[in-house]
């Protein structure tokens, strides 16, 4: 792997996590305004409308590769498009943001385990130490520097839904890597396009059920802006960066980027909402960055070869 491609992949993962930090803020801010299935459906529908003019011809020209990938595309679309964010938006209705962040800490661990079981790709010892350091930094952020906060936390149905989201995303990430030989001939933008084409119809029944319960989406400027953000940044930009990161870095290494989610969320809250950054933010963030650096630096032999 050459150095520029690795750096580009790392930048893509960081951009993805930054966009998803904004997505978490949107989910929290609009939990009472936009029903969860409506947000998932219109987010991906708008993203599909935006991307379709650019991928229609590439999809047609790569139809043989798409047929070869076959049912694998359906499975990945179910996890990556229809699954994770639908679970997350549903969880945000009944649980606190801090609980969502805490459950999200399981994503790298579950990805490590699935990568080992499905790919035979067990991380090196240094990666486990890096993950432990990142988890410690994340706990500092979650408990706001007071460990008694963790003991007083309560969990509910939304946390169980978020646990399903974690399992969903870990499988999505690992399957991208496992079936990479089937996906590699398809250009990245076209690949994301076919995932959307397959995933949006899977969300539609959930959205129709939500409508049948009386839930409504009001077309206010704020609601439409929130959907637009999730469609462009949390969908198109983030997924392109993440998918390339998994392809180049591997599933386990890319998954470590999830630990930066609360760091970026805190920074965005400071910039956009005026929320002050406390000492524990800086301390916890530094521990997370150190853990990521420890886990993702190439081996000495790889550095020498580069």
mmCIF file of C-alpha atoms in Angstrom:
data_model
loop_
_atom_site.group_PDB
_atom_site.id
_atom_site.type_symbol
_atom_site.label_atom_id
_atom_site.label_comp_id
_atom_site.label_asym_id
_atom_site.label_seq_id
_atom_site.Cartn_x
_atom_site.Cartn_y
_atom_site.Cartn_z
ATOM 1 C CA UNK A 1 0.000 0.000 0.000
ATOM 2 C CA UNK A 2 1.521 3.356 -0.983
ATOM 3 C CA UNK A 3 1.588 6.218 1.476
ATOM 4 C CA UNK A 4 -0.691 8.663 -0.440
ATOM 5 C CA UNK A 5 -3.492 6.081 -0.758
ATOM 6 C CA UNK A 6 -3.270 5.289 2.957
ATOM 7 C CA UNK A 7 -3.362 8.982 3.869
ATOM 8 C CA UNK A 8 -6.356 9.511 1.577
ATOM 9 C CA UNK A 9 -8.140 6.560 3.187
ATOM 10 C CA UNK A 10 -7.493 7.905 6.703
ATOM 11 C CA UNK A 11 -8.750 11.335 5.626
ATOM 12 C CA UNK A 12 -11.883 9.702 4.212
ATOM 13 C CA UNK A 13 -12.602 7.878 7.478
ATOM 14 C CA UNK A 14 -12.086 11.093 9.471
ATOM 15 C CA UNK A 15 -14.389 13.006 7.122
ATOM 16 C CA UNK A 16 -17.016 10.270 7.441
ATOM 17 C CA UNK A 17 -16.924 10.359 11.235
ATOM 18 C CA UNK A 18 -17.095 14.174 11.215
ATOM 19 C CA UNK A 19 -20.178 14.072 8.967
ATOM 20 C CA UNK A 20 -21.780 11.422 11.186
ATOM 21 C CA UNK A 21 -21.093 13.543 14.262
ATOM 22 C CA UNK A 22 -23.230 16.201 12.586
ATOM 23 C CA UNK A 23 -25.783 13.488 11.833
ATOM 24 C CA UNK A 24 -25.939 12.619 15.543
ATOM 25 C CA UNK A 25 -26.580 16.291 16.373
ATOM 26 C CA UNK A 26 -29.353 16.405 13.774
ATOM 27 C CA UNK A 27 -30.948 13.223 15.130
ATOM 28 C CA UNK A 28 -30.872 14.638 18.655
ATOM 29 C CA UNK A 29 -32.095 18.121 17.691
ATOM 30 C CA UNK A 30 -34.970 16.939 15.460
ATOM 31 C CA UNK A 31 -36.085 13.855 17.422
ATOM 32 C CA UNK A 32 -39.418 15.524 18.206
ATOM 33 C CA UNK A 33 -39.865 17.089 14.768
ATOM 34 C CA UNK A 34 -38.948 14.417 12.203
ATOM 35 C CA UNK A 35 -40.212 10.832 12.735
ATOM 36 C CA UNK A 36 -37.304 8.337 12.572
ATOM 37 C CA UNK A 37 -38.423 6.304 9.553
ATOM 38 C CA UNK A 38 -39.347 9.476 7.696
ATOM 39 C CA UNK A 39 -35.855 10.865 8.262
ATOM 40 C CA UNK A 40 -34.228 7.622 7.105
ATOM 41 C CA UNK A 41 -36.457 7.319 4.017
ATOM 42 C CA UNK A 42 -36.235 10.909 2.786
ATOM 43 C CA UNK A 43 -32.544 11.161 3.584
ATOM 44 C CA UNK A 44 -31.683 8.237 1.319
ATOM 45 C CA UNK A 45 -34.308 9.110 -1.292
ATOM 46 C CA UNK A 46 -32.858 12.601 -1.696
ATOM 47 C CA UNK A 47 -29.310 11.231 -1.789
ATOM 48 C CA UNK A 48 -30.397 8.768 -4.488
ATOM 49 C CA UNK A 49 -31.974 11.538 -6.594
ATOM 50 C CA UNK A 50 -28.755 13.563 -6.331
ATOM 51 C CA UNK A 51 -26.435 10.692 -7.241
ATOM 52 C CA UNK A 52 -28.508 8.905 -9.893
ATOM 53 C CA UNK A 53 -27.627 11.181 -12.858
ATOM 54 C CA UNK A 54 -23.933 10.502 -12.218
ATOM 55 C CA UNK A 55 -24.169 6.731 -11.761
ATOM 56 C CA UNK A 56 -26.836 5.613 -14.246
ATOM 57 C CA UNK A 57 -24.399 5.069 -17.128
ATOM 58 C CA UNK A 58 -21.617 3.527 -14.981
ATOM 59 C CA UNK A 59 -24.146 1.112 -13.478
ATOM 60 C CA UNK A 60 -25.264 0.064 -16.953
ATOM 61 C CA UNK A 61 -21.723 -0.345 -18.231
ATOM 62 C CA UNK A 62 -20.789 -2.444 -15.169
ATOM 63 C CA UNK A 63 -23.957 -4.558 -15.213
ATOM 64 C CA UNK A 64 -21.931 -7.764 -15.606
ATOM 65 C CA UNK A 65 -20.002 -7.003 -12.406
ATOM 66 C CA UNK A 66 -23.264 -6.165 -10.640
ATOM 67 C CA UNK A 67 -24.765 -9.496 -11.671
ATOM 68 C CA UNK A 68 -21.611 -11.253 -10.460
ATOM 69 C CA UNK A 69 -21.883 -9.557 -7.059
ATOM 70 C CA UNK A 70 -25.586 -10.459 -7.023
ATOM 71 C CA UNK A 71 -27.193 -11.125 -3.650
ATOM 72 C CA UNK A 72 -24.157 -9.752 -1.813
ATOM 73 C CA UNK A 73 -25.178 -6.247 -2.883
ATOM 74 C CA UNK A 74 -28.633 -6.787 -1.364
ATOM 75 C CA UNK A 75 -27.175 -7.941 1.956
ATOM 76 C CA UNK A 76 -24.737 -5.007 2.184
ATOM 77 C CA UNK A 77 -27.483 -2.524 1.243
ATOM 78 C CA UNK A 78 -29.737 -3.974 3.943
ATOM 79 C CA UNK A 79 -27.084 -3.412 6.611
ATOM 80 C CA UNK A 80 -25.532 -0.155 5.377
ATOM 81 C CA UNK A 81 -28.486 1.750 3.916
ATOM 82 C CA UNK A 82 -31.670 0.335 5.428
ATOM 83 C CA UNK A 83 -30.293 -0.740 8.790
ATOM 84 C CA UNK A 84 -27.878 1.337 10.849
ATOM 85 C CA UNK A 85 -29.290 4.840 10.660
ATOM 86 C CA UNK A 86 -32.881 3.604 10.825
ATOM 87 C CA UNK A 87 -31.967 1.923 14.110
ATOM 88 C CA UNK A 88 -30.082 5.027 15.303
ATOM 89 C CA UNK A 89 -32.944 7.423 14.530
ATOM 90 C CA UNK A 90 -35.365 5.070 16.294
ATOM 91 C CA UNK A 91 -33.091 4.827 19.338
ATOM 92 C CA UNK A 92 -32.815 8.629 19.525
ATOM 93 C CA UNK A 93 -36.566 8.810 20.207
ATOM 94 C CA UNK A 94 -36.344 6.996 23.535
ATOM 95 C CA UNK A 95 -32.817 7.296 24.888
ATOM 96 C CA UNK A 96 -30.330 10.013 25.771
ATOM 97 C CA UNK A 97 -27.482 11.021 23.500
ATOM 98 C CA UNK A 98 -24.949 9.955 26.140
ATOM 99 C CA UNK A 99 -26.396 6.421 26.084
ATOM 100 C CA UNK A 100 -26.146 6.298 22.285
ATOM 101 C CA UNK A 101 -22.503 7.362 22.541
ATOM 102 C CA UNK A 102 -21.778 4.730 25.173
ATOM 103 C CA UNK A 103 -23.344 1.891 23.166
ATOM 104 C CA UNK A 104 -21.483 3.138 20.062
ATOM 105 C CA UNK A 105 -18.201 2.369 21.810
ATOM 106 C CA UNK A 106 -18.922 -1.282 21.002
ATOM 107 C CA UNK A 107 -18.580 -0.710 17.225
ATOM 108 C CA UNK A 108 -14.781 -1.154 16.968
ATOM 109 C CA UNK A 109 -14.844 -4.146 19.323
ATOM 110 C CA UNK A 110 -17.640 -5.856 17.386
ATOM 111 C CA UNK A 111 -15.842 -5.069 14.124
ATOM 112 C CA UNK A 112 -12.631 -6.583 15.512
ATOM 113 C CA UNK A 113 -14.541 -9.744 16.452
ATOM 114 C CA UNK A 114 -16.444 -10.056 13.165
ATOM 115 C CA UNK A 115 -13.260 -9.363 11.190
ATOM 116 C CA UNK A 116 -11.540 -12.154 13.073
ATOM 117 C CA UNK A 117 -14.408 -14.617 12.663
ATOM 118 C CA UNK A 118 -15.341 -13.842 9.050
ATOM 119 C CA UNK A 119 -12.004 -12.721 7.610
ATOM 120 C CA UNK A 120 -9.465 -14.416 9.855
ATOM 121 C CA UNK A 121 -8.057 -10.918 10.359
ATOM 122 C CA UNK A 122 -7.396 -10.668 14.092
ATOM 123 C CA UNK A 123 -5.775 -7.308 14.977
ATOM 124 C CA UNK A 124 -2.257 -7.101 16.349
ATOM 125 C CA UNK A 125 -1.724 -6.711 20.085
ATOM 126 C CA UNK A 126 -0.895 -3.041 19.607
ATOM 127 C CA UNK A 127 -4.331 -2.434 18.088
ATOM 128 C CA UNK A 128 -6.030 -3.917 21.162
ATOM 129 C CA UNK A 129 -3.971 -1.645 23.431
ATOM 130 C CA UNK A 130 -4.868 1.314 21.246
ATOM 131 C CA UNK A 131 -8.547 0.422 21.439
ATOM 132 C CA UNK A 132 -8.341 0.143 25.235
ATOM 133 C CA UNK A 133 -6.749 3.593 25.441
ATOM 134 C CA UNK A 134 -9.388 5.067 23.113
ATOM 135 C CA UNK A 135 -12.201 3.476 25.152
ATOM 136 C CA UNK A 136 -10.732 4.987 28.323
ATOM 137 C CA UNK A 137 -10.679 8.421 26.712
ATOM 138 C CA UNK A 138 -14.243 7.957 25.523
ATOM 139 C CA UNK A 139 -15.390 7.042 29.025
ATOM 140 C CA UNK A 140 -13.759 10.239 30.302
ATOM 141 C CA UNK A 141 -15.944 12.183 27.851
ATOM 142 C CA UNK A 142 -19.102 10.257 28.661
ATOM 143 C CA UNK A 143 -18.819 10.604 32.437
ATOM 144 C CA UNK A 144 -17.588 14.205 32.118
ATOM 145 C CA UNK A 145 -14.598 13.430 34.329
ATOM 146 C CA UNK A 146 -16.778 12.029 37.142
ATOM 147 C CA UNK A 147 -16.737 8.219 37.234
ATOM 148 C CA UNK A 148 -19.816 8.127 39.502
ATOM 149 C CA UNK A 149 -21.842 9.265 36.484
ATOM 150 C CA UNK A 150 -21.396 5.843 34.898
ATOM 151 C CA UNK A 151 -22.766 4.066 37.968
ATOM 152 C CA UNK A 152 -25.908 6.193 37.873
ATOM 153 C CA UNK A 153 -26.720 5.628 34.204
ATOM 154 C CA UNK A 154 -29.938 3.819 33.288
ATOM 155 C CA UNK A 155 -30.607 1.897 30.092
ATOM 156 C CA UNK A 156 -33.899 1.410 28.270
ATOM 157 C CA UNK A 157 -35.472 0.097 25.056
ATOM 158 C CA UNK A 158 -33.681 2.708 22.957
ATOM 159 C CA UNK A 159 -30.336 1.386 24.147
ATOM 160 C CA UNK A 160 -31.247 -2.113 22.983
ATOM 161 C CA UNK A 161 -32.193 -0.675 19.574
ATOM 162 C CA UNK A 162 -28.825 1.097 19.481
ATOM 163 C CA UNK A 163 -27.096 -2.212 20.240
ATOM 164 C CA UNK A 164 -28.749 -3.642 17.120
ATOM 165 C CA UNK A 165 -27.391 -0.631 15.214
ATOM 166 C CA UNK A 166 -23.876 -1.427 16.455
ATOM 167 C CA UNK A 167 -24.101 -5.057 15.315
ATOM 168 C CA UNK A 168 -25.542 -3.869 11.997
ATOM 169 C CA UNK A 169 -22.718 -1.428 11.293
ATOM 170 C CA UNK A 170 -19.981 -3.849 12.292
ATOM 171 C CA UNK A 171 -21.357 -6.430 9.861
ATOM 172 C CA UNK A 172 -21.677 -3.820 7.098
ATOM 173 C CA UNK A 173 -18.041 -2.802 7.541
ATOM 174 C CA UNK A 174 -16.709 -6.367 7.609
ATOM 175 C CA UNK A 175 -18.811 -7.545 4.656
ATOM 176 C CA UNK A 176 -17.489 -4.673 2.542
ATOM 177 C CA UNK A 177 -14.043 -6.120 3.123
ATOM 178 C CA UNK A 178 -15.039 -9.786 2.839
ATOM 179 C CA UNK A 179 -16.691 -9.335 -0.555
ATOM 180 C CA UNK A 180 -14.241 -6.741 -1.866
ATOM 181 C CA UNK A 181 -13.251 -8.926 -4.844
ATOM 182 C CA UNK A 182 -16.865 -8.787 -6.072
ATOM 183 C CA UNK A 183 -17.165 -5.038 -5.406
ATOM 184 C CA UNK A 184 -13.762 -3.881 -6.673
ATOM 185 C CA UNK A 185 -14.694 -3.736 -10.415
ATOM 186 C CA UNK A 186 -17.548 -1.304 -9.653
ATOM 187 C CA UNK A 187 -16.561 2.407 -9.355
ATOM 188 C CA UNK A 188 -17.073 3.762 -5.797
ATOM 189 C CA UNK A 189 -19.811 6.237 -6.736
ATOM 190 C CA UNK A 190 -21.701 3.632 -8.761
ATOM 191 C CA UNK A 191 -21.341 1.135 -5.916
ATOM 192 C CA UNK A 192 -22.895 3.595 -3.484
ATOM 193 C CA UNK A 193 -25.628 4.233 -6.037
ATOM 194 C CA UNK A 194 -26.598 0.557 -6.311
ATOM 195 C CA UNK A 195 -26.601 0.255 -2.518
ATOM 196 C CA UNK A 196 -29.079 3.145 -2.404
ATOM 197 C CA UNK A 197 -31.239 1.712 -5.190
ATOM 198 C CA UNK A 198 -31.515 -1.522 -3.245
ATOM 199 C CA UNK A 199 -31.745 0.004 0.231
ATOM 200 C CA UNK A 200 -34.416 2.692 -0.188
ATOM 201 C CA UNK A 201 -37.213 0.190 -1.060
ATOM 202 C CA UNK A 202 -36.332 -1.694 2.141
ATOM 203 C CA UNK A 203 -37.043 1.429 4.228
ATOM 204 C CA UNK A 204 -40.323 2.214 2.434
ATOM 205 C CA UNK A 205 -42.505 -0.351 4.309
ATOM 206 C CA UNK A 206 -41.266 1.039 7.639
ATOM 207 C CA UNK A 207 -42.060 4.587 6.508
ATOM 208 C CA UNK A 208 -45.552 3.578 5.340
ATOM 209 C CA UNK A 209 -46.178 1.875 8.679
ATOM 210 C CA UNK A 210 -45.053 5.031 10.476
ATOM 211 C CA UNK A 211 -47.484 7.101 8.393
ATOM 212 C CA UNK A 212 -50.295 4.684 9.287
ATOM 213 C CA UNK A 213 -49.714 5.434 12.977
ATOM 214 C CA UNK A 214 -50.383 9.135 12.383
ATOM 215 C CA UNK A 215 -46.788 10.374 12.413
ATOM 216 C CA UNK A 216 -46.258 13.379 10.162
ATOM 217 C CA UNK A 217 -43.308 15.203 8.662
ATOM 218 C CA UNK A 218 -43.894 18.936 8.400
ATOM 219 C CA UNK A 219 -42.084 20.522 5.430
ATOM 220 C CA UNK A 220 -40.600 23.400 7.419
ATOM 221 C CA UNK A 221 -37.330 25.050 6.311
ATOM 222 C CA UNK A 222 -35.556 23.619 9.371
ATOM 223 C CA UNK A 223 -36.776 20.066 8.747
ATOM 224 C CA UNK A 224 -35.903 20.213 5.054
ATOM 225 C CA UNK A 225 -32.443 21.583 5.870
ATOM 226 C CA UNK A 226 -31.867 18.717 8.301
ATOM 227 C CA UNK A 227 -32.829 16.159 5.655
ATOM 228 C CA UNK A 228 -30.615 17.905 3.103
ATOM 229 C CA UNK A 229 -27.615 17.729 5.452
ATOM 230 C CA UNK A 230 -28.105 14.041 6.136
ATOM 231 C CA UNK A 231 -28.547 13.330 2.413
ATOM 232 C CA UNK A 232 -25.454 15.175 1.193
ATOM 233 C CA UNK A 233 -22.937 14.917 4.008
ATOM 234 C CA UNK A 234 -24.002 11.997 6.218
ATOM 235 C CA UNK A 235 -24.878 9.879 3.160
ATOM 236 C CA UNK A 236 -22.898 10.757 0.031
ATOM 237 C CA UNK A 237 -19.718 12.299 1.434
ATOM 238 C CA UNK A 238 -19.463 10.081 4.512
ATOM 239 C CA UNK A 239 -20.189 6.743 2.838
ATOM 240 C CA UNK A 240 -17.746 7.352 -0.013
ATOM 241 C CA UNK A 241 -14.998 8.176 2.484
ATOM 242 C CA UNK A 242 -15.849 5.260 4.773
ATOM 243 C CA UNK A 243 -16.121 2.649 2.033
ATOM 244 C CA UNK A 244 -12.736 3.637 0.625
ATOM 245 C CA UNK A 245 -11.236 3.597 4.119
ATOM 246 C CA UNK A 246 -12.452 0.037 4.689
ATOM 247 C CA UNK A 247 -11.120 -1.014 1.275
ATOM 248 C CA UNK A 248 -7.635 0.421 1.858
ATOM 249 C CA UNK A 249 -7.124 0.188 5.629
ATOM 250 C CA UNK A 250 -9.201 -2.863 6.492
ATOM 251 C CA UNK A 251 -12.375 -3.177 8.525
ATOM 252 C CA UNK A 252 -10.816 -3.186 12.002
ATOM 253 C CA UNK A 253 -8.574 -0.173 11.428
ATOM 254 C CA UNK A 254 -11.324 1.912 9.850
ATOM 255 C CA UNK A 255 -13.695 1.041 12.705
ATOM 256 C CA UNK A 256 -11.337 2.684 15.209
ATOM 257 C CA UNK A 257 -12.378 6.023 13.717
ATOM 258 C CA UNK A 258 -15.739 5.677 15.474
ATOM 259 C CA UNK A 259 -14.051 6.647 18.727
ATOM 260 C CA UNK A 260 -13.664 10.159 17.360
ATOM 261 C CA UNK A 261 -17.438 10.598 17.095
ATOM 262 C CA UNK A 262 -17.919 12.158 20.569
ATOM 263 C CA UNK A 263 -14.825 14.319 20.091
ATOM 264 C CA UNK A 264 -16.162 15.754 16.841
ATOM 265 C CA UNK A 265 -19.646 16.060 18.358
ATOM 266 C CA UNK A 266 -18.230 18.113 21.240
ATOM 267 C CA UNK A 267 -16.297 20.332 18.820
ATOM 268 C CA UNK A 268 -19.362 20.871 16.613
ATOM 269 C CA UNK A 269 -21.447 21.622 19.693
ATOM 270 C CA UNK A 270 -18.867 24.225 20.700
ATOM 271 C CA UNK A 271 -18.818 25.828 17.240
ATOM 272 C CA UNK A 272 -22.520 25.612 16.369
ATOM 273 C CA UNK A 273 -24.286 25.605 19.724
ATOM 274 C CA UNK A 274 -21.863 27.590 21.866
ATOM 275 C CA UNK A 275 -21.335 24.682 24.275
ATOM 276 C CA UNK A 276 -18.135 25.248 26.250
ATOM 277 C CA UNK A 277 -15.276 22.743 25.969
ATOM 278 C CA UNK A 278 -14.220 21.601 29.445
ATOM 279 C CA UNK A 279 -10.927 20.125 30.636
ATOM 280 C CA UNK A 280 -12.337 16.603 30.421
ATOM 281 C CA UNK A 281 -13.118 17.190 26.714
ATOM 282 C CA UNK A 282 -9.474 17.951 25.987
ATOM 283 C CA UNK A 283 -8.145 15.151 28.206
ATOM 284 C CA UNK A 284 -10.524 12.512 26.863
ATOM 285 C CA UNK A 285 -9.973 13.663 23.277
ATOM 286 C CA UNK A 286 -6.195 13.437 23.673
ATOM 287 C CA UNK A 287 -6.507 9.863 24.983
ATOM 288 C CA UNK A 288 -8.697 8.892 22.023
ATOM 289 C CA UNK A 289 -6.292 10.396 19.483
ATOM 290 C CA UNK A 290 -3.359 8.636 21.180
ATOM 291 C CA UNK A 291 -5.221 5.327 21.095
ATOM 292 C CA UNK A 292 -6.061 5.734 17.421
ATOM 293 C CA UNK A 293 -2.454 6.606 16.608
ATOM 294 C CA UNK A 294 -1.224 3.531 18.474
ATOM 295 C CA UNK A 295 -3.740 1.255 16.752
ATOM 296 C CA UNK A 296 -3.444 2.526 13.180
ATOM 297 C CA UNK A 297 0.246 3.300 12.651
ATOM 298 C CA UNK A 298 1.721 0.848 10.133
ATOM 299 C CA UNK A 299 4.168 -1.748 11.385
ATOM 300 C CA UNK A 300 7.879 -0.861 11.411
ATOM 301 C CA UNK A 301 8.511 -3.109 8.416
ATOM 302 C CA UNK A 302 5.737 -1.368 6.475
ATOM 303 C CA UNK A 303 7.141 2.072 7.341
ATOM 304 C CA UNK A 304 10.590 0.977 6.202
ATOM 305 C CA UNK A 305 9.173 -0.340 2.920
ATOM 306 C CA UNK A 306 7.353 2.930 2.325
#
